[in-house]
C-alpha cells in the first residue's frame, strides 16, 4: 500500500509539473498587450516644494537640493476595455512629464534633477491597496523669461503584482484613488519654498503573460 501511495504521489507531482510547463508555454506564446495611460496619470499634476532632507523623505546621502510633493486624486477604470486571456505576470508603465516653475532670484540658469522617484498607492472600495514605484534618471531645467521648463522622459516601472493592479484599474467599482509622493534632487541650490509643477503625459504600458 505504501508503494502504491508513493507511486501516486510521484505521478501527481509529475502531472502538475507537466501542466505548469504547458501553461508557461502557452503564456510565452501570447504577445504583450499594449495599453494607454496604464496608471491614470495622464494630465495629472503635482506641485513639488524645496525642503529639508527630513521633510522630503529623501535619504541624507542625496547630494543637492531635495524637492518633493504629495499627490492625491481619483480617476476611472482606465483599463476597463482590456480583455486578458490568462492571468498576467507583469505590467510595465512609462510616462513623459513636464516640469515648470518660477526661477528664484539668484538661482542657476540651468538645473539637473536626478533621483526622480514616484511612490504610489492605488486603491478602490473593493480591492486591497497596491503599491508601485516608477522612476526616471534625470531631467534638465532651463530658465527663460523667469520660468524653469524641462521635458522628462522614461518615468517607468515594472510591476510583478500585475493582477492586483489591473483588478483595480479595470474592474468596478469606480472611482480609483491614487496617492503618493514624488521626489527628486536638484544639482543646484534653491531657496526654501521654491515650487515646481510636474505634469504627466503620454502614458504607455504593456501587459505580459
Short mmCIF file of C-alpha atoms in Angstrom, two decimals:
data_model
loop_
_atom_site.label_atom_id
_atom_site.label_comp_id
_atom_site.label_asym_id
_atom_site.label_seq_id
_atom_site.Cartn_x
_atom_site.Cartn_y
_atom_site.Cartn_z
CA UNK A 1 0.00 0.00 0.00
CA UNK A 2 2.81 2.40 0.82
CA UNK A 3 4.38 1.77 -2.57
CA UNK A 4 1.06 2.46 -4.31
CA UNK A 5 0.62 5.71 -2.41
CA UNK A 6 4.19 6.78 -3.16
CA UNK A 7 3.70 5.95 -6.83
CA UNK A 8 0.52 8.01 -6.97
CA UNK A 9 2.31 10.93 -5.34
CA UNK A 10 5.09 10.75 -7.91
CA UNK A 11 2.65 10.66 -10.80
CA UNK A 12 0.63 13.52 -9.30
CA UNK A 13 3.76 15.65 -8.96
CA UNK A 14 4.80 14.78 -12.50
CA UNK A 15 1.35 15.66 -13.80
CA UNK A 16 1.41 19.02 -12.05
CA UNK A 17 4.86 19.76 -13.47
CA UNK A 18 3.66 18.94 -16.99
CA UNK A 19 0.55 21.09 -16.51
CA UNK A 20 2.57 24.06 -15.25
CA UNK A 21 5.06 23.65 -18.08
CA UNK A 22 2.22 23.66 -20.57
CA UNK A 23 0.68 26.80 -19.05
CA UNK A 24 4.03 28.58 -19.13
CA UNK A 25 4.48 27.59 -22.76
CA UNK A 26 1.04 28.91 -23.66
CA UNK A 27 1.72 32.17 -21.79
CA UNK A 28 5.01 32.63 -23.65
CA UNK A 29 3.13 32.47 -26.96
CA UNK A 30 0.75 35.31 -26.06
CA UNK A 31 2.12 38.66 -27.25
CA UNK A 32 2.19 41.57 -24.79
CA UNK A 33 -0.96 43.69 -24.77
CA UNK A 34 -0.29 47.44 -25.26
CA UNK A 35 -2.31 49.81 -23.07
CA UNK A 36 -2.62 53.58 -22.86
CA UNK A 37 -2.33 55.58 -19.64
CA UNK A 38 -1.95 52.43 -17.51
CA UNK A 39 -1.83 54.21 -14.13
CA UNK A 40 -4.31 57.00 -14.86
CA UNK A 41 -1.64 59.71 -14.61
CA UNK A 42 -2.16 61.49 -17.96
CA UNK A 43 -2.95 65.17 -17.41
CA UNK A 44 -2.48 64.99 -13.65
CA UNK A 45 -0.16 67.47 -11.93
CA UNK A 46 1.71 67.56 -8.65
CA UNK A 47 3.43 70.54 -7.01
CA UNK A 48 6.89 69.89 -5.56
CA UNK A 49 8.44 72.12 -2.92
CA UNK A 50 12.06 72.59 -1.90
CA UNK A 51 12.56 71.45 1.69
CA UNK A 52 14.97 69.80 4.05
CA UNK A 53 16.06 66.20 3.66
CA UNK A 54 13.98 65.14 6.63
CA UNK A 55 10.73 66.70 5.40
CA UNK A 56 11.10 65.38 1.85
CA UNK A 57 11.74 61.77 2.78
CA UNK A 58 14.99 61.70 0.80
CA UNK A 59 17.99 59.91 2.20
CA UNK A 60 20.70 62.04 3.88
CA UNK A 61 23.19 60.72 1.29
CA UNK A 62 21.41 62.56 -1.52
CA UNK A 63 23.66 65.29 -2.90
CA UNK A 64 21.92 68.53 -3.83
CA UNK A 65 18.62 70.20 -3.01
CA UNK A 66 15.75 67.82 -2.15
CA UNK A 67 12.36 68.58 -3.70
CA UNK A 68 9.18 66.65 -3.00
CA UNK A 69 5.41 66.78 -3.10
CA UNK A 70 2.33 64.66 -2.47
CA UNK A 71 -0.38 63.71 -4.92
CA UNK A 72 -3.91 62.54 -4.27
CA UNK A 73 -6.53 62.20 -7.00
CA UNK A 74 -9.28 59.94 -8.29
CA UNK A 75 -9.94 58.59 -11.77
CA UNK A 76 -11.97 55.94 -13.61
CA UNK A 77 -11.18 52.40 -14.69
CA UNK A 78 -8.64 53.24 -17.42
CA UNK A 79 -8.19 49.55 -18.34
CA UNK A 80 -11.91 48.68 -18.41
CA UNK A 81 -11.78 47.59 -22.06
CA UNK A 82 -8.80 45.24 -21.68
CA UNK A 83 -9.53 41.50 -22.05
CA UNK A 84 -7.00 39.09 -20.54
CA UNK A 85 -6.69 35.52 -21.87
CA UNK A 86 -4.62 34.44 -18.84
CA UNK A 87 -3.53 35.84 -15.51
CA UNK A 88 -0.87 38.47 -16.31
CA UNK A 89 2.64 38.13 -14.92
CA UNK A 90 3.84 41.70 -15.40
CA UNK A 91 2.66 45.24 -16.05
CA UNK A 92 5.06 47.81 -17.47
CA UNK A 93 4.24 51.53 -17.38
CA UNK A 94 6.08 54.57 -18.75
CA UNK A 95 5.23 58.28 -18.79
CA UNK A 96 6.67 61.51 -20.11
CA UNK A 97 6.38 64.58 -17.92
CA UNK A 98 6.93 68.32 -17.95
CA UNK A 99 8.45 70.38 -15.13
CA UNK A 100 7.76 74.10 -14.76
CA UNK A 101 8.24 76.72 -12.07
CA UNK A 102 9.38 80.29 -11.36
CA UNK A 103 13.11 80.95 -11.20
CA UNK A 104 14.01 82.33 -7.75
CA UNK A 105 16.30 85.32 -7.55
CA UNK A 106 19.92 84.23 -7.73
CA UNK A 107 19.07 80.66 -8.76
CA UNK A 108 21.13 78.99 -11.52
CA UNK A 109 20.05 79.30 -15.17
CA UNK A 110 20.12 75.54 -15.58
CA UNK A 111 19.31 72.69 -13.20
CA UNK A 112 19.55 68.94 -13.48
CA UNK A 113 17.03 66.95 -11.46
CA UNK A 114 18.11 63.41 -10.58
CA UNK A 115 16.88 60.51 -8.41
CA UNK A 116 13.40 61.08 -9.81
CA UNK A 117 11.04 58.74 -7.95
CA UNK A 118 7.27 58.43 -7.67
CA UNK A 119 5.96 56.09 -4.95
CA UNK A 120 2.27 55.30 -5.45
CA UNK A 121 -0.57 53.58 -3.64
CA UNK A 122 -3.55 52.59 -5.80
CA UNK A 123 -6.89 51.65 -4.27
CA UNK A 124 -10.65 51.45 -4.69
CA UNK A 125 -13.52 50.45 -2.39
CA UNK A 126 -13.38 46.75 -3.29
CA UNK A 127 -9.77 45.66 -3.71
CA UNK A 128 -6.80 45.77 -1.37
CA UNK A 129 -4.49 48.78 -1.90
CA UNK A 130 -1.49 48.10 -4.12
CA UNK A 131 1.84 49.92 -4.01
CA UNK A 132 4.01 50.71 -7.02
CA UNK A 133 7.09 52.78 -7.83
CA UNK A 134 8.13 54.44 -11.10
CA UNK A 135 11.47 56.18 -11.58
CA UNK A 136 13.41 58.29 -14.09
CA UNK A 137 17.12 59.02 -14.28
CA UNK A 138 17.11 62.80 -14.75
CA UNK A 139 15.54 65.85 -16.35
CA UNK A 140 17.20 69.18 -17.17
CA UNK A 141 15.54 72.53 -16.47
CA UNK A 142 16.46 75.72 -18.30
CA UNK A 143 15.45 79.26 -17.36
CA UNK A 144 13.70 81.55 -19.83
CA UNK A 145 11.65 84.67 -19.09
CA UNK A 146 11.75 83.92 -15.37
CA UNK A 147 10.47 80.35 -15.72
CA UNK A 148 12.14 76.96 -15.45
CA UNK A 149 10.96 74.44 -18.02
CA UNK A 150 12.00 70.86 -18.69
CA UNK A 151 10.81 67.78 -20.56
CA UNK A 152 11.19 64.48 -18.74
CA UNK A 153 11.21 61.06 -20.41
CA UNK A 154 11.05 57.43 -19.35
CA UNK A 155 9.41 57.70 -15.96
CA UNK A 156 8.92 53.94 -15.86
CA UNK A 157 8.16 50.99 -13.64
CA UNK A 158 7.79 47.21 -13.99
CA UNK A 159 5.33 45.52 -11.64
CA UNK A 160 5.12 41.82 -10.89
CA UNK A 161 1.87 42.35 -8.93
CA UNK A 162 0.13 42.94 -12.27
CA UNK A 163 -3.03 41.02 -11.42
CA UNK A 164 -3.72 43.13 -8.33
CA UNK A 165 -3.01 46.41 -10.12
CA UNK A 166 -5.12 45.53 -13.14
CA UNK A 167 -8.03 44.41 -10.95
CA UNK A 168 -8.23 47.97 -9.56
CA UNK A 169 -7.62 49.68 -12.91
CA UNK A 170 -10.11 47.53 -14.84
CA UNK A 171 -12.87 46.28 -12.56
CA UNK A 172 -15.69 48.03 -10.70
CA UNK A 173 -16.14 49.99 -8.57
CA UNK A 174 -15.13 53.48 -9.61
CA UNK A 175 -13.51 55.81 -8.80
CA UNK A 176 -9.99 54.62 -8.19
CA UNK A 177 -7.77 56.62 -5.86
CA UNK A 178 -4.08 57.22 -6.36
CA UNK A 179 -1.95 58.72 -3.59
CA UNK A 180 1.80 59.03 -3.35
CA UNK A 181 4.97 61.05 -3.07
CA UNK A 182 7.06 62.43 -5.92
CA UNK A 183 10.64 63.33 -5.05
CA UNK A 184 13.84 64.34 -6.79
CA UNK A 185 17.15 66.12 -6.15
CA UNK A 186 18.34 69.33 -7.86
CA UNK A 187 22.06 69.72 -8.51
CA UNK A 188 21.97 73.42 -7.59
CA UNK A 189 20.93 75.38 -4.54
CA UNK A 190 17.33 76.61 -4.44
CA UNK A 191 15.69 78.67 -1.69
CA UNK A 192 13.31 77.01 0.76
CA UNK A 193 9.75 77.17 -0.55
CA UNK A 194 10.66 77.14 -4.25
CA UNK A 195 7.96 75.24 -6.16
CA UNK A 196 7.99 73.17 -9.34
CA UNK A 197 4.92 71.70 -11.04
CA UNK A 198 5.15 68.29 -12.68
CA UNK A 199 2.51 67.26 -15.23
CA UNK A 200 2.27 63.71 -16.60
CA UNK A 201 1.56 62.82 -20.23
CA UNK A 202 1.92 60.18 -22.97
CA UNK A 203 1.40 57.23 -20.66
CA UNK A 204 2.07 53.88 -22.33
CA UNK A 205 2.30 50.36 -20.98
CA UNK A 206 2.29 46.66 -21.75
CA UNK A 207 0.72 43.68 -20.04
CA UNK A 208 2.81 40.49 -20.23
CA UNK A 209 1.92 36.87 -19.54
#
